[in-house]
Coordinates of C-alpha atoms in Angstrom, one line a residue:
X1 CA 9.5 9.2 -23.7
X2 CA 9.9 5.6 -22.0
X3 CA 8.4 2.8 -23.9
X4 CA 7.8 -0.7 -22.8
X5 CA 6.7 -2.4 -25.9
X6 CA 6.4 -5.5 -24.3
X7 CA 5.2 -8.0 -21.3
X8 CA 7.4 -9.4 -18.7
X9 CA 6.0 -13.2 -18.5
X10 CA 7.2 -15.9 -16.6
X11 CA 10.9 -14.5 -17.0
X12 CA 10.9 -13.3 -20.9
X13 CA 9.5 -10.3 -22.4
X14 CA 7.3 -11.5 -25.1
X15 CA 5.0 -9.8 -26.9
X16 CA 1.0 -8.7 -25.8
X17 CA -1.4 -10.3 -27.2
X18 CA -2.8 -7.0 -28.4
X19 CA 0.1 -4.7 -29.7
X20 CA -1.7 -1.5 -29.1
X21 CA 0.5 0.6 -26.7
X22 CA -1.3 2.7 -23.6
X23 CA -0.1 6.0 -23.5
X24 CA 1.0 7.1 -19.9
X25 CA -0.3 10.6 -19.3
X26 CA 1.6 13.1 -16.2
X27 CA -0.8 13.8 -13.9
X28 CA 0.9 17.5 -13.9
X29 CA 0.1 18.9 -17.1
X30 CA -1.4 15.9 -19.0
X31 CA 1.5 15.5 -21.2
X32 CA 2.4 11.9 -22.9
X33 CA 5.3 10.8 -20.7
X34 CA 5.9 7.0 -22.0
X35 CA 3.9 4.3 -23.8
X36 CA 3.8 1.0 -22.1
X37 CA 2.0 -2.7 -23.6
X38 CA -1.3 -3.8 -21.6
X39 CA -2.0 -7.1 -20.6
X40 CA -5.1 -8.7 -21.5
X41 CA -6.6 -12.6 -19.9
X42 CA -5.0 -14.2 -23.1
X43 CA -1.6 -12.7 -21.1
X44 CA -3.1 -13.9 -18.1
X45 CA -3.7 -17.1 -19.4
X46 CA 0.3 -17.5 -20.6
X47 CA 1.7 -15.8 -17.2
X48 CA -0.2 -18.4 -14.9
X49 CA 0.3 -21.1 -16.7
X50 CA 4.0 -20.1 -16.5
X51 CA 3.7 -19.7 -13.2
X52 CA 2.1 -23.0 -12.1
X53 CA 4.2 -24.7 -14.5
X54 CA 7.3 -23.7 -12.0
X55 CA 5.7 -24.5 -9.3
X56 CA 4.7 -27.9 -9.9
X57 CA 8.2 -28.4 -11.1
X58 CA 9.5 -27.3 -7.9
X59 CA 12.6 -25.9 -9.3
X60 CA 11.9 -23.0 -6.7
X61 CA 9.8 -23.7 -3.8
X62 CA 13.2 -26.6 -3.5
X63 CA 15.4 -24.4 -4.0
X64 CA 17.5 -23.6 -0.6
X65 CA 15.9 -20.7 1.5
X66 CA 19.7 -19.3 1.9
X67 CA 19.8 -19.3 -2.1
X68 CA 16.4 -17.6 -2.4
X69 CA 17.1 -14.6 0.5
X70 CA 20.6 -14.4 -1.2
X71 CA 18.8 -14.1 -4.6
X72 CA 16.5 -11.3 -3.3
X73 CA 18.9 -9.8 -1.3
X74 CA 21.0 -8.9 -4.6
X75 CA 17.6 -7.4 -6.1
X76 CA 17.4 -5.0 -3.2
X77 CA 20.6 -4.2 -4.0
X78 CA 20.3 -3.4 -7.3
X79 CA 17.0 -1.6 -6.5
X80 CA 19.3 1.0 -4.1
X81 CA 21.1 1.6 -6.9
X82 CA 18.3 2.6 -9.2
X83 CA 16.8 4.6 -6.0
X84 CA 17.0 8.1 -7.7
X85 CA 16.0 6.7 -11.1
X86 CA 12.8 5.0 -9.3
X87 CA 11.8 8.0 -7.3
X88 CA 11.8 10.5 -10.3
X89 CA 10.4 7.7 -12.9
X90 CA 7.3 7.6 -9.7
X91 CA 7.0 11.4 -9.0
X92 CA 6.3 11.6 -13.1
X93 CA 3.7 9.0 -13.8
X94 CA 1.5 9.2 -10.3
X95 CA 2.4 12.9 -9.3
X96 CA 4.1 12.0 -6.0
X97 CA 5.8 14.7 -4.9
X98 CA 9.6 13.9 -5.6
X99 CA 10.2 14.8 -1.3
X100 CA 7.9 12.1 -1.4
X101 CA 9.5 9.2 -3.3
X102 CA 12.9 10.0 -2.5
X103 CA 12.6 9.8 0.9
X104 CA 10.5 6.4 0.5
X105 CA 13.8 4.8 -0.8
X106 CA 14.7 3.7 1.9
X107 CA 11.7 2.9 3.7
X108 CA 11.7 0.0 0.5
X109 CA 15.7 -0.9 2.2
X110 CA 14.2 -1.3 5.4
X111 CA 11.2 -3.1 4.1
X112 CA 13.0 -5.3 2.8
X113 CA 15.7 -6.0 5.0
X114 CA 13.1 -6.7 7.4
X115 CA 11.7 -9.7 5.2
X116 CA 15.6 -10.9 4.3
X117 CA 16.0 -11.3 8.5
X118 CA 13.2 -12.9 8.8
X119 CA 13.2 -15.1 6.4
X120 CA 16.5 -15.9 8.1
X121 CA 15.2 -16.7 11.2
X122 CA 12.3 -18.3 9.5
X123 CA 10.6 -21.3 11.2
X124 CA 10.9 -23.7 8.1
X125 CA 10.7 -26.9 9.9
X126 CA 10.0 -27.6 13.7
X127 CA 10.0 -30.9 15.8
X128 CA 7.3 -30.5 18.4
X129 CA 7.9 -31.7 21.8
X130 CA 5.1 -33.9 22.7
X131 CA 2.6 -32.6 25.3
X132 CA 2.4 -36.6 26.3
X133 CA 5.6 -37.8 27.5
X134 CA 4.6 -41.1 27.1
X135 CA 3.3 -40.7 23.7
X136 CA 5.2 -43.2 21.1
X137 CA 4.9 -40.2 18.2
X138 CA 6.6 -37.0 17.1
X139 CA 5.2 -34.4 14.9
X140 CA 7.1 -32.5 12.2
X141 CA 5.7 -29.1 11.1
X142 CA 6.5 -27.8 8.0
X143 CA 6.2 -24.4 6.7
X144 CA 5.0 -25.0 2.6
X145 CA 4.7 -22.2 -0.1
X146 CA 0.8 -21.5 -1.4
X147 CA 1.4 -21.7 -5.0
X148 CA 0.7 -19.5 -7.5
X149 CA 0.3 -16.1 -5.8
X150 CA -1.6 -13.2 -7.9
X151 CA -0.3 -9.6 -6.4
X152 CA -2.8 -7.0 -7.2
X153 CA -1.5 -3.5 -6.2
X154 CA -2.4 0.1 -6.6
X155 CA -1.0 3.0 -8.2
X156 CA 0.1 4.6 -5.1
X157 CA 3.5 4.2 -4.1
X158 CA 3.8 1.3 -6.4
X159 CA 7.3 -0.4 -5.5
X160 CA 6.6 -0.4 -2.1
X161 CA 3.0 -2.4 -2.8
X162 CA 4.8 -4.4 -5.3
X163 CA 7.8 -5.4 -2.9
X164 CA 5.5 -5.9 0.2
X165 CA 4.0 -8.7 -2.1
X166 CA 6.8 -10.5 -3.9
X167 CA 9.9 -10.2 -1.4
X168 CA 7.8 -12.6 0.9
X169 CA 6.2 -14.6 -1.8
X170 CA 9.5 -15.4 -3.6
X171 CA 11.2 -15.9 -0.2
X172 CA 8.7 -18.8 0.5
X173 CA 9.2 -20.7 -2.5
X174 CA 5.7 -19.5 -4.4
X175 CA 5.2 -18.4 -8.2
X176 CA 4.3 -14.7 -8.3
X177 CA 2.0 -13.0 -11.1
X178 CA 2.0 -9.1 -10.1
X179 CA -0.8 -7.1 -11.4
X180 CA -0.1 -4.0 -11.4
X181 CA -2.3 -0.7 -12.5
X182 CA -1.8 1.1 -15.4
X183 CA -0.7 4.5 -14.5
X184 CA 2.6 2.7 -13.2
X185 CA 3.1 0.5 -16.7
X186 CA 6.6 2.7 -16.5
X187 CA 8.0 1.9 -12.5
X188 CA 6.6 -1.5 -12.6
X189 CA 8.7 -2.0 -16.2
X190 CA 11.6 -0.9 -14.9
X191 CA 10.9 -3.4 -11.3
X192 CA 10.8 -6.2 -14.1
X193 CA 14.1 -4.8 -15.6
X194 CA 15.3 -5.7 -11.8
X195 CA 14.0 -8.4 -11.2
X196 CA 14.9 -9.8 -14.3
X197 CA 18.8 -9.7 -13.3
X198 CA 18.9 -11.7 -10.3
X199 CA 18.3 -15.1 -12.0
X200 CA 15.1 -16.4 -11.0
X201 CA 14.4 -19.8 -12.4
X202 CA 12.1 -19.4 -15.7
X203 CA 7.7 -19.0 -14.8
X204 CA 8.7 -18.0 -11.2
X205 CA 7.6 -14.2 -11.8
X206 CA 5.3 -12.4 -14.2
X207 CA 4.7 -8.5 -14.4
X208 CA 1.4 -7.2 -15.9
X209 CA 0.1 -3.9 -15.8
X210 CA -3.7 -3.9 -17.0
X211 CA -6.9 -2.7 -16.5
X212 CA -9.6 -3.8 -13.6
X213 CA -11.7 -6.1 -15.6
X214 CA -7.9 -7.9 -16.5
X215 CA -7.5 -7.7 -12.7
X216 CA -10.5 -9.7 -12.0
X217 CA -9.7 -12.2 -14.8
X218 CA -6.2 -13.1 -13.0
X219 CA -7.6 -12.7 -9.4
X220 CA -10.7 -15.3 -11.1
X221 CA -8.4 -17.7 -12.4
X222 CA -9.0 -21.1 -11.5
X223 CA -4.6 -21.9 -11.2
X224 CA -4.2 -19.0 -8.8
X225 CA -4.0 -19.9 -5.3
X226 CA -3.6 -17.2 -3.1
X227 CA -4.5 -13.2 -3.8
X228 CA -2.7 -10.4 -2.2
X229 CA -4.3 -7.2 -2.8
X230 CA -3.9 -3.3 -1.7
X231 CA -6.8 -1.1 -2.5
X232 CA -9.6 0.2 -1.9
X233 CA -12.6 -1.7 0.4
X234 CA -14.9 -1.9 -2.2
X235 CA -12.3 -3.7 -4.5
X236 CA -11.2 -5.6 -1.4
X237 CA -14.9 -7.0 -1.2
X238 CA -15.2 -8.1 -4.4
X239 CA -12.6 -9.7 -4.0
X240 CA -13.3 -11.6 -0.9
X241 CA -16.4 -12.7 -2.5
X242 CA -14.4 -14.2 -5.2
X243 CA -12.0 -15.9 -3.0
X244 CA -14.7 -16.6 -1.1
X245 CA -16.1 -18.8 -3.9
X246 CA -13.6 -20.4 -4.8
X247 CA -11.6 -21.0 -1.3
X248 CA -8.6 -19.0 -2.2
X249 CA -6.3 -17.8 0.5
X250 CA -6.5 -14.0 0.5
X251 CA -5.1 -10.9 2.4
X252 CA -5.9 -7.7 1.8
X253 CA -4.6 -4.5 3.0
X254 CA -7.4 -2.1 2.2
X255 CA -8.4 1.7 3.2
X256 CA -8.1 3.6 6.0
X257 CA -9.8 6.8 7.8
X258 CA -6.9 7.4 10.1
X259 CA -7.7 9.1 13.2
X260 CA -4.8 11.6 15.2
X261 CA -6.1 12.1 18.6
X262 CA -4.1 14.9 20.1
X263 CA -4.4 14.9 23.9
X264 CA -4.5 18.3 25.9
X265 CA -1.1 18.5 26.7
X266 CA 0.2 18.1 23.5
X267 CA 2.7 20.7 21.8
X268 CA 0.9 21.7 19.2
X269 CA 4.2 22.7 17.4
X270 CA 5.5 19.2 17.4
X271 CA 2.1 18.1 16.3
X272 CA 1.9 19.8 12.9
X273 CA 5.3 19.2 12.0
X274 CA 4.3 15.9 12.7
X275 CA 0.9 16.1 11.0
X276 CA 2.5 17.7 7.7
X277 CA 3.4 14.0 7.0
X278 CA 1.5 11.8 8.7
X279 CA -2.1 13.4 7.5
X280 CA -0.4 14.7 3.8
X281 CA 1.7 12.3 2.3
X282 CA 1.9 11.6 -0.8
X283 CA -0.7 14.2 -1.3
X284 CA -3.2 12.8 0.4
X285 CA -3.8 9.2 -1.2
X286 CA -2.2 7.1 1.5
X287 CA -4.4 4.8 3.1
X288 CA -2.9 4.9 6.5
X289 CA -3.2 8.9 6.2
X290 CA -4.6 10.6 9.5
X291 CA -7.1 12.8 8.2
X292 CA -9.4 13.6 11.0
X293 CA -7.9 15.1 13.6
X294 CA -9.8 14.5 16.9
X295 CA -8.7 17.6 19.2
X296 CA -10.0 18.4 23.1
X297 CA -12.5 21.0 22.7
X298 CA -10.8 23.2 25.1
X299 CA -8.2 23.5 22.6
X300 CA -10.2 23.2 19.5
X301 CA -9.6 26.8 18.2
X302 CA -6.2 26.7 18.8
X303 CA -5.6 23.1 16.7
X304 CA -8.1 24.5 13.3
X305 CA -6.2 27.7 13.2
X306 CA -3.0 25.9 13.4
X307 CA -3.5 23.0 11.3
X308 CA -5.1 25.6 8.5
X309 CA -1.5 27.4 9.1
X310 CA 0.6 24.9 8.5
X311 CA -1.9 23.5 5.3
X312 CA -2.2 26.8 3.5
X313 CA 2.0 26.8 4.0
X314 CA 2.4 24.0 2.2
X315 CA 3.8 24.9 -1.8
X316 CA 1.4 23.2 -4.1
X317 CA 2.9 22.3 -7.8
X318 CA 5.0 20.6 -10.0
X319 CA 5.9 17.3 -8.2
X320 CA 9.1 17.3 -9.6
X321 CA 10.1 20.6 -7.9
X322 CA 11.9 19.7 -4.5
X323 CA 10.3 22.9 -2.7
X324 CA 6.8 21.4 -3.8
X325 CA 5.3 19.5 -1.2
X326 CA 1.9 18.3 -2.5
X327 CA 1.4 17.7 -6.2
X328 CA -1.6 16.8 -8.4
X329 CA -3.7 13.7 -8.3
X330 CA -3.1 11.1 -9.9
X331 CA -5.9 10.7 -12.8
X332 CA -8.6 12.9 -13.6
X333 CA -11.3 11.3 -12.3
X334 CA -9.5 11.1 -8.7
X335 CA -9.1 15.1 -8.8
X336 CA -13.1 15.1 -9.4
X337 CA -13.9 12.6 -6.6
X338 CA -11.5 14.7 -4.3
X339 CA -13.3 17.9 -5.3
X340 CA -16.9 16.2 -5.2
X341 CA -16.0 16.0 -1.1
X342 CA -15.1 19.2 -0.7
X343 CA -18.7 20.2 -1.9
X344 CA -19.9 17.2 0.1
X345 CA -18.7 18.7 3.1
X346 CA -19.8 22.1 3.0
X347 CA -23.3 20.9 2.4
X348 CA -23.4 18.6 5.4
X349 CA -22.7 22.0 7.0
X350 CA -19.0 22.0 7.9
X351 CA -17.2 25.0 8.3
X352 CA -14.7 25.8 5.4
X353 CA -12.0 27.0 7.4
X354 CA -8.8 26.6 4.0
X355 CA -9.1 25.5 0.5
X356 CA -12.4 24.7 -1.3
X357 CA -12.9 22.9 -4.8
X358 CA -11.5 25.3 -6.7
X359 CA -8.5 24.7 -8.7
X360 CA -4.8 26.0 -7.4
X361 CA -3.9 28.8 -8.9
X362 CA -1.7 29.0 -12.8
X363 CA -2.5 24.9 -11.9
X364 CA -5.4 24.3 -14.4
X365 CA -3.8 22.1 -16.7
X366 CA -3.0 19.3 -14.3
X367 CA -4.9 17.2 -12.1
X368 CA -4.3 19.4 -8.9
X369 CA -6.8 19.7 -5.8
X370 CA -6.4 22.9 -3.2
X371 CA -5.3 21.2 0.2
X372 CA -8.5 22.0 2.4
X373 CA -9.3 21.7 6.2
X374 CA -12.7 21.4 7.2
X375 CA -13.8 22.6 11.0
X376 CA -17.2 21.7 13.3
X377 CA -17.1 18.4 11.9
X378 CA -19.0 15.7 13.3
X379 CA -18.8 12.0 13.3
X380 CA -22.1 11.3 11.2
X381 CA -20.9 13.3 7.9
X382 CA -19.3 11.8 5.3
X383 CA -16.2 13.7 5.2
X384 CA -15.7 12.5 8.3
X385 CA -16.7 8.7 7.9
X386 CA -15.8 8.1 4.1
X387 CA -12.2 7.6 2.5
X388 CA -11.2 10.8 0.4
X389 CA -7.8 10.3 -0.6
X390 CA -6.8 13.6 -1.0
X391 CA -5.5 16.8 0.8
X392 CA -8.4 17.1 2.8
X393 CA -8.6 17.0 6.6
X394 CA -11.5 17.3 9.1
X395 CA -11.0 18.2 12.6
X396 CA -13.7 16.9 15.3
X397 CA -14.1 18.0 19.0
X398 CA -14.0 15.8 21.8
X399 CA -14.8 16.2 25.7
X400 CA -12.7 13.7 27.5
X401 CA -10.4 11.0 27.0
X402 CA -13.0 8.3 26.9
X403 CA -14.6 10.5 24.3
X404 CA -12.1 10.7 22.0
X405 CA -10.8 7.2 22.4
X406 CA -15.1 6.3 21.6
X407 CA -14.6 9.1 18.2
X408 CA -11.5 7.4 17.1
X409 CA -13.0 3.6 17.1
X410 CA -16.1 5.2 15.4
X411 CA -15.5 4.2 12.0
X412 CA -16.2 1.2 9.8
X413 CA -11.9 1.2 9.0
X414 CA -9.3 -0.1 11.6
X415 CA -5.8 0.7 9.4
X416 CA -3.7 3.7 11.2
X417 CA -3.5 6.2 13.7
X418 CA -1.3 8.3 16.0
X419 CA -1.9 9.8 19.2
X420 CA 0.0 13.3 20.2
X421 CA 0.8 14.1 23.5
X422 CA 3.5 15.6 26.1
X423 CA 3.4 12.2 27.9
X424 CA 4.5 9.1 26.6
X425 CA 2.7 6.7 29.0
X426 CA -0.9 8.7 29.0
X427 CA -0.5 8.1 24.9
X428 CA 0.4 4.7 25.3
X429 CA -2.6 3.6 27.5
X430 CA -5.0 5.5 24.4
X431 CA -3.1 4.0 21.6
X432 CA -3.7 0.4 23.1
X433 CA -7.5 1.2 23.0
X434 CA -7.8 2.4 19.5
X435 CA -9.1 -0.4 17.3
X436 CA -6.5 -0.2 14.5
X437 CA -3.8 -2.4 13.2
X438 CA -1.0 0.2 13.7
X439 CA -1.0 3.5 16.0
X440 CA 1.8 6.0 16.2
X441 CA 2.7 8.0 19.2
X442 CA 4.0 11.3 18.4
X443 CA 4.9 10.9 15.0
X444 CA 7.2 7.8 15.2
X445 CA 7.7 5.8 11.7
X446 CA 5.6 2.7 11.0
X447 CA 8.1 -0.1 11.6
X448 CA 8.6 -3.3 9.2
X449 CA 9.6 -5.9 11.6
X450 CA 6.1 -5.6 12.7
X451 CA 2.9 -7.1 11.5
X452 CA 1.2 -4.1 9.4
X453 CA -2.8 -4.3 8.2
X454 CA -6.7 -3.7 9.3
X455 CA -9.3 -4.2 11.6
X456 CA -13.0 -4.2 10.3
X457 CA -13.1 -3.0 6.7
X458 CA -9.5 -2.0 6.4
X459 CA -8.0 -5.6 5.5
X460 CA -8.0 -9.2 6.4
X461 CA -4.6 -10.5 6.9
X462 CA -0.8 -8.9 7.7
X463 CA 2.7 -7.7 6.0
X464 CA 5.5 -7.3 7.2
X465 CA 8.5 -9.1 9.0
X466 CA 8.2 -12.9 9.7
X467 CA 4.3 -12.6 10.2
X468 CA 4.0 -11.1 6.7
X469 CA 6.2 -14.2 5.4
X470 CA 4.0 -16.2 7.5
X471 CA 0.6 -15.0 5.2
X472 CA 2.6 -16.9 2.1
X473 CA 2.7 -20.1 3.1
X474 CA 0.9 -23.9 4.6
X475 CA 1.3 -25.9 7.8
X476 CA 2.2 -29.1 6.7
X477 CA 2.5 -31.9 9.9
X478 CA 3.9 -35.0 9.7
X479 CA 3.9 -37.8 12.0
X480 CA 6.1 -40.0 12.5

């Protein structure tokens, strides 16, 4: 049992303003696993104010950037450290499989080693050259924090949401409140722990875990300047309205409906090993998840029967087991949405080639879904248009390469995708007609020194590497 009896605000953990404790449920068997304080808009109130408070007295946004990345740099270290600790304290309050968030330790190192090099490198101030040589001026541009930054993350895979947000926020010289959701009261306790070791001047950093209507209170907030969310669209356009209203800066990395176009000549061996991760992680609820799989219908036999192979291989269980490769959903009422598709799909008439809504077996007591593969899908169903987050994939058919690249850019999201074949240069030219902010070829990792977000309804805005530092700060010119 891990309790976290109080809030981390602006540096000290005080106490809520209501003392009622939430109790954290495991999404395995439904079991009290922790107890963890919930913040509530009189918290809000205290951690903003904290927040703008240390802004306006510019103890960090003035304090060296080599101080600041040397400051963060010693978090990351301390977070490598906790790595095991993290993964497990994950894999028990979201249902991650613990393959899952052991290997995503050191996708956090890279992440943020990628943000400490960049930062580095960092244009802070720049002379321009005049495009007049005869002008009599010179223009300094300088690189200026937002503010007060509210960080609104999901539950999945909740350090690396958190850190994508606050590694470049506190690099920049903003105040950070982090909102983060309530299933991960117990990681996002123990990332305040961390955080709370490296020295950060007092009001710099807040961490909340609270409900939505909480959420909206902070994102609302008339001292907030900037929002950085990860969610879901339809929480991204509220959102955006918001900001919208009240001419915020916002980004907003939002869902996906990845597509993995395998080209004829693909080895459809390498494929599903690939696939196994890149259309399964995390059990499903990864936004940048390829979950329809658009295969040449010469070969489209051949991909169902192997990707139902390789899905009905896959040990479904405890997420604490290492043999267990997909656990349970995270909350009950994302098993039930999961399952709700599943019967969505087979009455839009898709074939039900694995899987169904039924439970897993000797399973019943957590929130589990059967991985499920749906065949003779086309592009006007739901399955195949709508974000699931779960263990269910959709395969399509397609005639031609202009065909599939047409299938694959058919979609209101713009977040992932991969493309699978034998040659290198034939995926390239498809990938670079794909309409989506990140496409892998053949399986390869997504990158941090890269931009990362969305086209259309998958995100406005970028992480990642200097452009993700970038998405934190003003232009500022002077001339002199």
């Amino acid at each position: 049992m891990i309790t976290y009896d109080r809030l981390y605000v602006g540096g000290s953990w005080i106490e809520p303003s209501e003392p009622a404790l939430l109790e954290i449920l495991s999404p395995h068997d439904r079991s009290v696993i922790g107890q963890a304080a919930q913040a509530r808009p009189d918290d809000v109130d205290r951690a903003v104010a904290a927040a703008d408070s240390a802004f306006e007295s510019r103890v960090w946004r003035d304090t060296p950037p080599a101080e600041r990345i040397s400051m963060l740099r010693h978090f990351n270290a301390l977070r490598e450290a906790q790595a095991d600790r993290i993964a497990e304290l994950i894999t028990t309050e979201t249902g991650s499989a613990v393959w899952f968030t052991r290997a995503g330790q050191a996708g956090l190192s890279r992440q943020a080693n990628a943000y400490l090099v960049a930062a580095e490198n960092f244009d802070w101030v720049r002379t321009l050259t005049p495009s007049d040589p005869t002008a009599r001026v010179r223009s300094v541009v300088r690189r200026e924090p937002v503010g007060v930054v509210a960080a609104v993350i999901p539950w999945n895979s909740p350090f690396s949401a958190a850190t994508s947000k606050i590694l470049p926020a506190l690099l920049t010289g903003n105040s950070v409140v982090l909102k983060a959701s309530q299933e991960n009261s117990l990681s996002m306790g123990l990332l305040a722990e961390l955080m709370d070791r490296i020295g950060l001047p007092e009001g710099v950093l807040s961490v909340l875990p609270a409900d939505r209507e909480t959420s909206e209170y902070l994102i609302s907030h008339p001292r907030v300047d900037k929002i950085a969310f990860t969610g879901s669209t339809g929480a991204g356009r509220r959102i955006a309205a918001i900001a919208g209203t009240q001419l915020k800066r916002v980004s907003l990395e939002l869902g996906g409906k990845s597509a993995a176009v395998i080209l004829p000549d693909a080895d459809l061996t390498a494929v599903m090993d690939g696939l196994k991760f890149a259309s399964l992680l995390n059990n499903g609820e990864s936004c940048i998840a390829q979950t329809r799989i658009l295969a040449p219908r010469s070969r489209y036999e051949d991909v169902v029967t192997a990707l139902a192979a390789l899905v009905e291989s896959l040990p479904v269980g405890d997420p604490r087991d290492p043999e267990t490769f997909i656990g349970p959903m995270v909350r009950g009422d994302q098993q039930q949405r999961v399952r709700e598709y599943i019967e969505i799909g087979i009455g839009e008439g898709a074939r039900l080639v694995c899987g169904g809504a039924q439970t897993p077996p000797g399973l019943r007591n957590g929130f589990y879904v059967t991985p499920t593969v749906f065949a003779d899908v086309t592009s006007t169903m739901r399955i195949a248009r709508e974000e699931i987050f779960g263990p269910v994939l959709v395969v399509l058919a397609y005639d031609d390469i202009d065909d599939a690249v047409h299938m694959a850019n058919d979609s209101d999201y713009g977040l992932s995708g991969g493309v699978w074949s034998a040659d290198e240069a034939a995926a390239l030219d498809v990938a670079r007609r794909i309409r989506t902010g990140t496409v892998t070829v053949n399986g390869a990792p997504i990158g941090f020194d890269g931009p990362f977000g969305g086209f259309k309804t998958s995100g406005i805005g970028r992480e990642f590497g200097a452009v993700g530092l970038g998405q934190y700060t003003e232009y500022q010119t002077i001339t002199v």
